[in-house]
Short mmCIF file of C-alpha atoms and ligand atoms in Angstrom, two decimals:
data_model
loop_
_atom_site.label_atom_id
_atom_site.label_comp_id
_atom_site.label_asym_id
_atom_site.label_seq_id
_atom_site.Cartn_x
_atom_site.Cartn_y
_atom_site.Cartn_z
CA UNK A 540 0.04 0.07 0.00
CA UNK A 541 1.36 3.34 -0.97
CA UNK A 542 1.76 5.90 1.58
CA UNK A 543 -0.68 8.68 1.58
CA UNK A 544 0.08 12.30 2.54
CA UNK A 545 -2.26 15.08 3.57
CA UNK A 546 -1.87 19.00 4.10
CA UNK A 547 -1.77 19.95 7.75
CA UNK A 548 -3.52 23.00 8.86
CA UNK A 549 -0.70 25.68 9.61
CA UNK A 550 -2.43 26.82 12.89
CA UNK A 551 -2.05 23.08 14.18
CA UNK A 552 1.64 22.51 13.63
CA UNK A 553 4.06 22.78 16.51
CA UNK A 554 6.17 25.52 16.46
CA UNK A 555 9.54 26.26 18.08
CA UNK A 556 9.98 22.91 19.71
CA UNK A 557 11.24 19.25 18.49
CA UNK A 558 8.67 17.98 15.89
CA UNK A 559 7.15 14.50 16.53
CA UNK A 560 6.52 14.00 13.01
CA UNK A 561 8.21 14.51 9.66
CA UNK A 562 7.45 17.29 6.92
CA UNK A 563 7.20 16.42 3.04
CA UNK A 564 6.98 18.39 -0.09
CA UNK A 565 5.64 16.80 -3.36
CA UNK A 566 8.60 17.08 -5.61
CA UNK A 567 6.71 16.54 -8.86
CA UNK A 568 4.29 18.77 -10.58
CA UNK A 569 2.72 15.73 -12.45
CA UNK A 570 -0.48 14.79 -10.41
CA UNK A 571 -0.36 10.99 -11.38
CA UNK A 572 3.69 10.79 -10.35
CA UNK A 573 3.53 12.62 -7.06
CA UNK A 574 6.76 12.37 -5.54
CA UNK A 575 7.12 13.11 -1.75
CA UNK A 576 10.19 13.76 -0.15
CA UNK A 577 11.17 14.41 3.24
CA UNK A 578 12.08 18.00 4.03
CA UNK A 579 12.17 18.37 7.86
CA UNK A 580 12.80 14.96 9.95
CA UNK A 581 11.23 14.44 13.13
CA UNK A 582 13.29 15.91 16.11
CA UNK A 583 14.02 19.12 14.29
CA UNK A 584 12.70 22.53 15.06
CA UNK A 585 10.06 24.28 12.82
CA UNK A 586 9.68 28.20 13.08
CA UNK A 587 6.96 29.96 11.85
CA UNK A 588 9.47 31.91 9.52
CA UNK A 589 10.72 28.47 8.16
CA UNK A 590 7.37 27.32 7.58
CA UNK A 591 6.30 30.35 5.34
CA UNK A 592 9.57 30.34 3.64
CA UNK A 593 8.83 26.61 2.88
CA UNK A 594 5.39 27.18 1.53
CA UNK A 595 6.72 30.17 -0.39
CA UNK A 596 9.18 27.99 -2.20
CA UNK A 597 7.53 24.48 -2.23
CA UNK A 598 3.74 25.77 -2.19
CA UNK A 599 2.65 22.96 -0.13
CA UNK A 600 3.86 21.04 2.90
CA UNK A 601 2.64 17.62 3.72
CA UNK A 602 2.63 15.15 6.45
CA UNK A 603 2.00 11.45 6.23
CA UNK A 604 -1.09 9.81 6.95
CA UNK A 605 0.89 7.62 9.15
CA UNK A 606 1.76 10.55 11.33
CA UNK A 607 -1.65 12.04 11.73
CA UNK A 608 -2.06 10.72 15.26
CA UNK A 609 1.34 12.42 16.45
CA UNK A 610 0.25 15.58 14.56
CA UNK A 611 -3.16 15.64 16.29
CA UNK A 612 -1.89 14.90 19.77
CA UNK A 613 0.81 17.66 19.04
CA UNK A 614 -2.08 19.91 18.40
CA UNK A 615 -3.67 18.96 21.51
CA UNK A 616 -0.87 19.24 23.76
CA UNK A 617 -0.31 22.71 22.62
CA UNK A 618 -0.76 24.75 25.81
CA UNK A 619 -2.01 27.74 23.94
CA UNK A 620 -5.26 25.66 22.85
CA UNK A 621 -8.54 25.58 24.78
CA UNK A 622 -10.28 22.26 25.48
CA UNK A 623 -12.97 23.45 23.25
CA UNK A 624 -10.37 24.40 20.43
CA UNK A 625 -8.62 20.62 20.79
CA UNK A 626 -12.25 18.92 20.83
CA UNK A 627 -13.05 20.99 17.33
CA UNK A 628 -9.87 19.76 15.73
CA UNK A 629 -10.42 16.23 16.80
CA UNK A 630 -13.96 16.12 15.66
CA UNK A 631 -13.37 17.91 12.30
CA UNK A 632 -10.84 15.12 11.62
CA UNK A 633 -12.95 12.23 13.01
CA UNK A 634 -15.93 13.53 10.81
CA UNK A 635 -13.45 13.54 7.92
CA UNK A 636 -12.72 9.71 8.44
CA UNK A 637 -16.36 8.86 8.90
CA UNK A 638 -17.39 11.04 5.46
CA UNK A 639 -14.86 9.17 3.63
CA UNK A 640 -16.72 5.74 4.54
CA UNK A 641 -20.05 6.87 4.16
CA UNK A 642 -19.36 8.89 0.77
CA UNK A 643 -20.98 6.31 -1.46
CA UNK A 644 -19.97 7.85 -4.32
CA UNK A 645 -16.27 6.91 -3.63
CA UNK A 646 -15.06 3.28 -4.30
CA UNK A 647 -14.45 1.71 -0.91
CA UNK A 648 -11.40 -0.37 -1.88
CA UNK A 649 -10.04 -2.49 0.85
CA UNK A 650 -7.04 0.14 0.89
CA UNK A 651 -9.24 2.83 1.29
CA UNK A 652 -11.02 1.17 4.31
CA UNK A 653 -7.76 0.22 5.91
CA UNK A 654 -6.33 3.62 5.45
CA UNK A 655 -9.51 5.25 6.99
CA UNK A 656 -9.34 2.79 9.72
CA UNK A 657 -5.58 3.95 10.48
CA UNK A 658 -7.10 7.67 10.48
CA UNK A 659 -9.75 6.71 13.07
CA UNK A 660 -7.44 5.11 15.42
CA UNK A 661 -5.24 7.87 15.45
CA UNK A 662 -8.34 10.31 15.76
CA UNK A 663 -9.68 7.99 18.82
CA UNK A 664 -6.01 7.91 20.25
CA UNK A 665 -6.54 11.60 20.43
CA UNK A 666 -9.95 11.23 22.10
CA UNK A 667 -8.04 9.22 24.78
CA UNK A 668 -5.33 11.77 25.46
CA UNK A 669 -8.09 14.38 25.52
CA UNK A 670 -10.14 12.81 28.05
CA UNK A 671 -7.61 10.97 30.28
CA UNK A 672 -8.36 13.50 32.87
CA UNK A 673 -12.00 13.93 32.48
CA UNK A 674 -14.99 12.32 34.33
CA UNK A 675 -18.16 11.56 32.93
CA UNK A 676 -20.00 14.65 33.70
CA UNK A 677 -17.12 16.84 32.41
CA UNK A 678 -17.48 14.79 29.42
CA UNK A 679 -21.07 15.48 28.96
CA UNK A 680 -20.64 19.14 29.51
CA UNK A 681 -18.25 19.51 27.08
CA UNK A 682 -20.48 17.39 24.28
CA UNK A 683 -23.23 19.54 25.30
CA UNK A 684 -21.34 22.77 24.39
CA UNK A 685 -20.03 21.32 21.08
CA UNK A 686 -22.80 19.66 19.32
CA UNK A 687 -23.03 20.05 15.64
CA UNK A 688 -26.72 19.28 15.80
CA UNK A 689 -26.96 18.43 12.01
CA UNK A 690 -24.50 15.96 11.67
CA UNK A 691 -26.10 13.51 13.98
CA UNK A 692 -24.57 9.93 12.97
CA UNK A 693 -21.16 11.54 12.98
CA UNK A 694 -21.82 13.59 16.39
CA UNK A 695 -23.22 10.66 17.76
CA UNK A 696 -20.31 8.27 16.89
CA UNK A 697 -17.85 10.55 18.11
CA UNK A 698 -19.63 11.03 21.46
CA UNK A 699 -20.22 7.24 21.91
CA UNK A 700 -16.53 6.86 21.52
CA UNK A 701 -15.41 9.11 24.15
CA UNK A 702 -18.43 7.84 26.60
CA UNK A 703 -16.98 4.07 25.72
CA UNK A 704 -13.37 5.37 26.65
CA UNK A 705 -14.54 6.62 30.08
CA UNK A 706 -17.06 4.20 31.02
CA UNK A 707 -14.31 1.22 30.13
CA UNK A 708 -11.99 3.29 32.48
CA UNK A 709 -14.62 3.02 35.39
CA UNK A 710 -14.45 -0.79 35.11
CA UNK A 711 -10.77 -1.04 34.54
CA UNK A 712 -9.23 2.16 35.99
CA UNK A 713 -5.62 0.99 35.21
CA UNK A 714 -6.60 0.05 31.33
CA UNK A 715 -3.72 0.41 29.27
CA UNK A 716 -3.67 3.47 26.38
CA UNK A 717 -4.36 0.38 23.62
CA UNK A 718 -7.22 -1.00 25.59
CA UNK A 719 -8.66 2.66 25.83
CA UNK A 720 -8.20 2.81 22.11
CA UNK A 721 -10.09 -0.65 21.45
CA UNK A 722 -13.00 0.80 23.50
CA UNK A 723 -13.14 4.27 21.72
CA UNK A 724 -12.67 2.47 18.26
CA UNK A 725 -15.41 0.28 18.69
CA UNK A 726 -17.70 3.22 19.79
CA UNK A 727 -16.48 5.22 16.95
CA UNK A 728 -17.54 2.66 14.43
CA UNK A 729 -20.60 1.20 16.22
CA UNK A 730 -22.99 2.14 13.43
CA UNK A 731 -20.58 1.67 10.53
CA UNK A 732 -23.16 -0.90 8.96
CA UNK A 733 -25.36 2.11 8.37
CA UNK A 734 -23.14 2.64 5.26
CA UNK A 735 -25.23 0.06 3.79
CA UNK A 736 -28.74 1.15 4.62
CA UNK A 737 -30.14 3.63 2.10
CA UNK A 738 -30.23 7.50 3.12
CA UNK A 739 -33.83 7.48 2.39
CA UNK A 740 -34.57 5.34 5.33
CA UNK A 741 -31.65 6.86 7.42
CA UNK A 742 -33.25 10.27 7.13
CA UNK A 743 -36.68 9.75 7.03
CA UNK A 744 -38.48 11.87 9.49
CA UNK A 745 -41.43 10.20 11.38
CA UNK A 746 -42.41 6.78 11.66
CA UNK A 747 -40.68 4.04 9.89
CA UNK A 748 -42.75 1.13 8.37
CA UNK A 749 -41.96 -2.38 9.81
CA UNK A 750 -39.84 -3.11 6.55
CA UNK A 751 -37.95 -0.14 7.00
CA UNK A 752 -37.49 -0.66 10.62
CA UNK A 753 -36.20 -4.30 9.71
CA UNK A 754 -33.79 -2.48 7.30
CA UNK A 755 -32.40 -0.30 9.91
CA UNK A 756 -32.09 -3.53 12.26
CA UNK A 757 -29.56 -4.97 9.75
CA UNK A 758 -26.89 -2.34 10.50
CA UNK A 759 -25.03 -4.33 13.21
CA UNK A 760 -24.74 -7.45 10.86
CA UNK A 761 -23.93 -5.04 7.78
CA UNK A 762 -21.17 -3.57 9.88
CA UNK A 763 -19.70 -7.08 10.92
CA UNK A 764 -19.56 -7.95 7.33
CA UNK A 765 -17.74 -4.83 6.16
CA UNK A 766 -15.19 -5.20 8.81
CA UNK A 767 -14.78 -9.06 7.76
CA UNK A 768 -14.02 -8.54 4.49
CA UNK A 769 -10.97 -10.13 3.19
CA UNK A 770 -7.99 -7.80 3.35
CA UNK A 771 -9.46 -5.48 6.05
CA UNK A 772 -6.98 -4.96 8.80
CA UNK A 773 -7.18 -3.56 12.27
CA UNK A 774 -4.70 -0.84 12.71
CA UNK A 775 -1.36 -1.60 14.37
CA UNK A 776 -2.12 -2.47 18.14
CA UNK A 777 -5.89 -2.50 17.92
CA UNK A 778 -8.29 -5.80 17.76
CA UNK A 779 -10.41 -6.09 15.08
CA UNK A 780 -12.30 -8.83 16.99
CA UNK A 781 -13.31 -6.42 19.90
CA UNK A 782 -14.13 -3.78 17.36
CA UNK A 783 -16.39 -6.17 15.44
CA UNK A 784 -18.17 -7.33 18.40
CA UNK A 785 -19.35 -4.09 19.50
CA UNK A 786 -20.45 -3.11 15.89
CA UNK A 787 -22.18 -6.55 15.76
CA UNK A 788 -23.64 -6.89 19.45
CA UNK A 789 -24.41 -3.08 20.51
CA UNK A 790 -28.19 -3.78 19.96
CA UNK A 791 -28.44 -6.95 21.98
CA UNK A 792 -30.36 -6.54 25.25
CA UNK A 793 -29.25 -7.96 28.61
CA UNK A 794 -32.25 -9.88 28.80
CA UNK A 795 -31.86 -11.54 25.31
CA UNK A 796 -34.57 -9.38 23.63
CA UNK A 797 -32.23 -7.25 21.51
CA UNK A 798 -31.13 -7.88 17.97
CA UNK A 799 -29.28 -9.43 15.55
CA UNK A 800 -28.92 -12.72 17.77
CA UNK A 801 -31.11 -12.13 20.77
CA UNK A 802 -28.34 -13.38 22.93
CA UNK A 803 -27.93 -11.97 26.65
CA UNK A 804 -26.23 -11.63 29.92
CA UNK A 805 -22.30 -12.30 29.59
CA UNK A 806 -22.86 -13.82 26.03
CA UNK A 807 -22.74 -10.00 25.06
CA UNK A 808 -19.19 -9.00 24.86
CA UNK A 809 -18.34 -6.85 27.63
CA UNK A 810 -17.30 -4.08 25.32
CA UNK A 811 -20.50 -4.28 23.70
CA UNK A 812 -22.57 -3.76 26.85
CA UNK A 813 -20.32 -0.80 27.49
CA UNK A 814 -21.19 0.50 24.24
CA UNK A 815 -24.87 0.16 24.89
CA UNK A 816 -24.76 2.35 28.00
CA UNK A 817 -22.63 4.70 26.19
CA UNK A 818 -25.20 4.63 23.07
CA UNK A 819 -28.27 5.09 25.24
CA UNK A 820 -27.06 7.76 27.21
CA UNK A 821 -25.87 9.88 24.21
CA UNK A 822 -29.13 9.21 22.33
CA UNK A 823 -31.33 10.74 25.01
CA UNK A 824 -29.15 13.47 26.38
CA UNK A 825 -28.11 14.92 23.05
CA UNK A 826 -30.62 17.27 21.38
CA UNK A 827 -31.47 16.09 17.99
CA UNK A 828 -33.58 17.51 15.17
CA UNK A 829 -37.21 16.40 16.01
CA UNK A 830 -36.55 15.43 19.77
CA UNK A 831 -35.64 17.41 22.88
CA UNK A 832 -32.90 16.43 25.25
CA UNK A 833 -33.17 14.96 28.48
CA UNK A 834 -31.26 16.28 31.52
CA UNK A 835 -29.02 13.89 32.89
CA UNK A 836 -31.07 13.46 36.06
CA UNK A 837 -33.81 12.62 33.61
CA UNK A 838 -31.58 10.27 31.55
CA UNK A 839 -30.35 8.49 34.56
CA UNK A 840 -34.08 7.59 35.74
CA UNK A 841 -34.85 6.62 32.15
CA UNK A 842 -32.00 4.23 31.95
CA UNK A 843 -32.27 2.85 35.46
CA UNK A 844 -35.74 1.74 34.41
CA UNK A 845 -34.27 -0.48 31.72
CA UNK A 846 -31.44 -2.13 33.83
CA UNK A 847 -31.33 -5.89 33.81
CA UNK A 848 -33.67 -5.47 30.49
CA UNK A 849 -31.77 -3.56 27.96
CA UNK A 850 -28.67 -2.76 30.22
CA UNK A 851 -26.25 -4.68 32.06
CA UNK A 852 -26.74 -4.04 35.89
CA UNK A 853 -23.03 -3.93 36.87
CA UNK A 854 -22.00 -1.73 34.27
CA UNK A 855 -24.95 0.69 35.07
CA UNK A 856 -24.23 0.55 38.61
CA UNK A 857 -20.70 2.05 38.00
CA UNK A 858 -21.92 4.53 35.51
CA UNK A 859 -24.76 5.58 38.03
CA UNK A 860 -22.65 5.66 41.12
CA UNK A 861 -20.12 7.92 39.26
CA UNK A 862 -22.87 10.26 37.84
CA UNK A 863 -24.86 10.64 40.96
CA UNK A 864 -21.68 12.20 42.65
CA UNK A 865 -22.48 15.12 40.56
CA UNK A 866 -26.38 14.83 39.74
CA UNK A 867 -29.30 13.53 41.54
CA UNK A 868 -31.53 11.13 39.57
CA UNK A 869 -34.96 12.78 38.90
CA UNK A 870 -38.29 11.23 38.29
CA UNK A 871 -39.72 11.89 35.13
CA UNK A 872 -42.74 10.57 33.13
CA UNK A 873 -41.59 9.46 30.07
CA UNK A 874 -43.29 7.37 27.22
CA UNK A 875 -40.23 5.32 26.10
CA UNK A 876 -41.23 2.58 23.72
CA UNK A 877 -39.83 -1.07 24.77
CA UNK A 878 -38.01 -1.29 21.52
CA UNK A 879 -36.80 2.31 21.70
CA UNK A 880 -33.63 2.29 19.75
CA UNK A 881 -30.76 4.76 20.48
CA UNK A 882 -29.34 4.43 17.13
CA UNK A 883 -32.48 5.82 15.45
CA UNK A 884 -32.18 9.51 15.74
CA UNK A 885 -35.58 10.66 14.80
CA UNK A 886 -37.45 8.73 17.23
CA UNK A 887 -39.12 10.77 19.35
CA UNK A 888 -39.33 10.72 23.06
CA UNK A 889 -42.75 11.50 24.31
CA UNK A 890 -42.78 13.40 27.68
CA UNK A 891 -45.95 12.93 29.80
CA UNK A 892 -47.17 15.64 32.11
CA UNK A 893 -46.60 15.26 35.69
CA UNK A 894 -49.65 15.06 38.19
FE1 FE2 B 1415 -26.65 1.15 16.07
FE1 FE2 B 1416 -25.87 4.24 18.07
#
């Protein structure tokens, strides 16, 4: 597989300190015969004046896609950036990866899929770094401040990824970075099977017909097939088996009433049970086009009602205990259908009036 290069955002490059990545230029002006050569090796120091001189001389500076993670980490470690700026950087990069998978006009060759997975992994590494000192409540606040609203599927994938990292850490406080990345990758890609579901159904506002709902319900299986194609490889260090389990089982319910296989309890991979909590929480607390968001206090109540049915009691207990150090559960009368599907953006939660 030939290396892929991208143009970095000048504002996100690191200046006046040793670079954690290499800089390249394209020495060929013929598009089909691009030839990248290294102009500044890792460890050297770049000044703003150097960068401007290089741009002037060579027009464009590039980074190798393989070093995108270092580039993102570097941008996030930059002390001059606010938390919101850091998340915005990571979110926009994450969206570009998801868009490249969801862009149906693009030929999704195995090379493209693998390259995108490498990019996703690096973005998720950035999430792991970003949230390492966060608690769930702080992460929820951050997500609330930054939601893009019109990018539901992408936003949701990013949010679920970050929640998965933190919920996994509640269970395994000493989790290694790569274990956190696996949890985050699974969360990030949990709805990837939707690339095989028609946009007409995905974007339909209002009630879905039985056939349409049956079609949507195929997304876990589609995702598993997509990630099982011959030649698709997990990026270095990550475990495709864990990611596939999350993708395939995130709609299984603890009591065995979910889909696709109606398995329950510990037959559902632990990471998929974590993803189910993250998925549910994000779906009901994020404002969507046709549905208002619940407060954390209300969400805790709604989620607790599904413990043992939908959600794993032990995982929820940890989540609940952690959340209630900051929030008090609030009883709310909410009409939530037994088949409520957190991955369906337009399903409306109906509030009932308190007596
Ligand atoms: Fe889903
Ligand atoms: Fe989802």
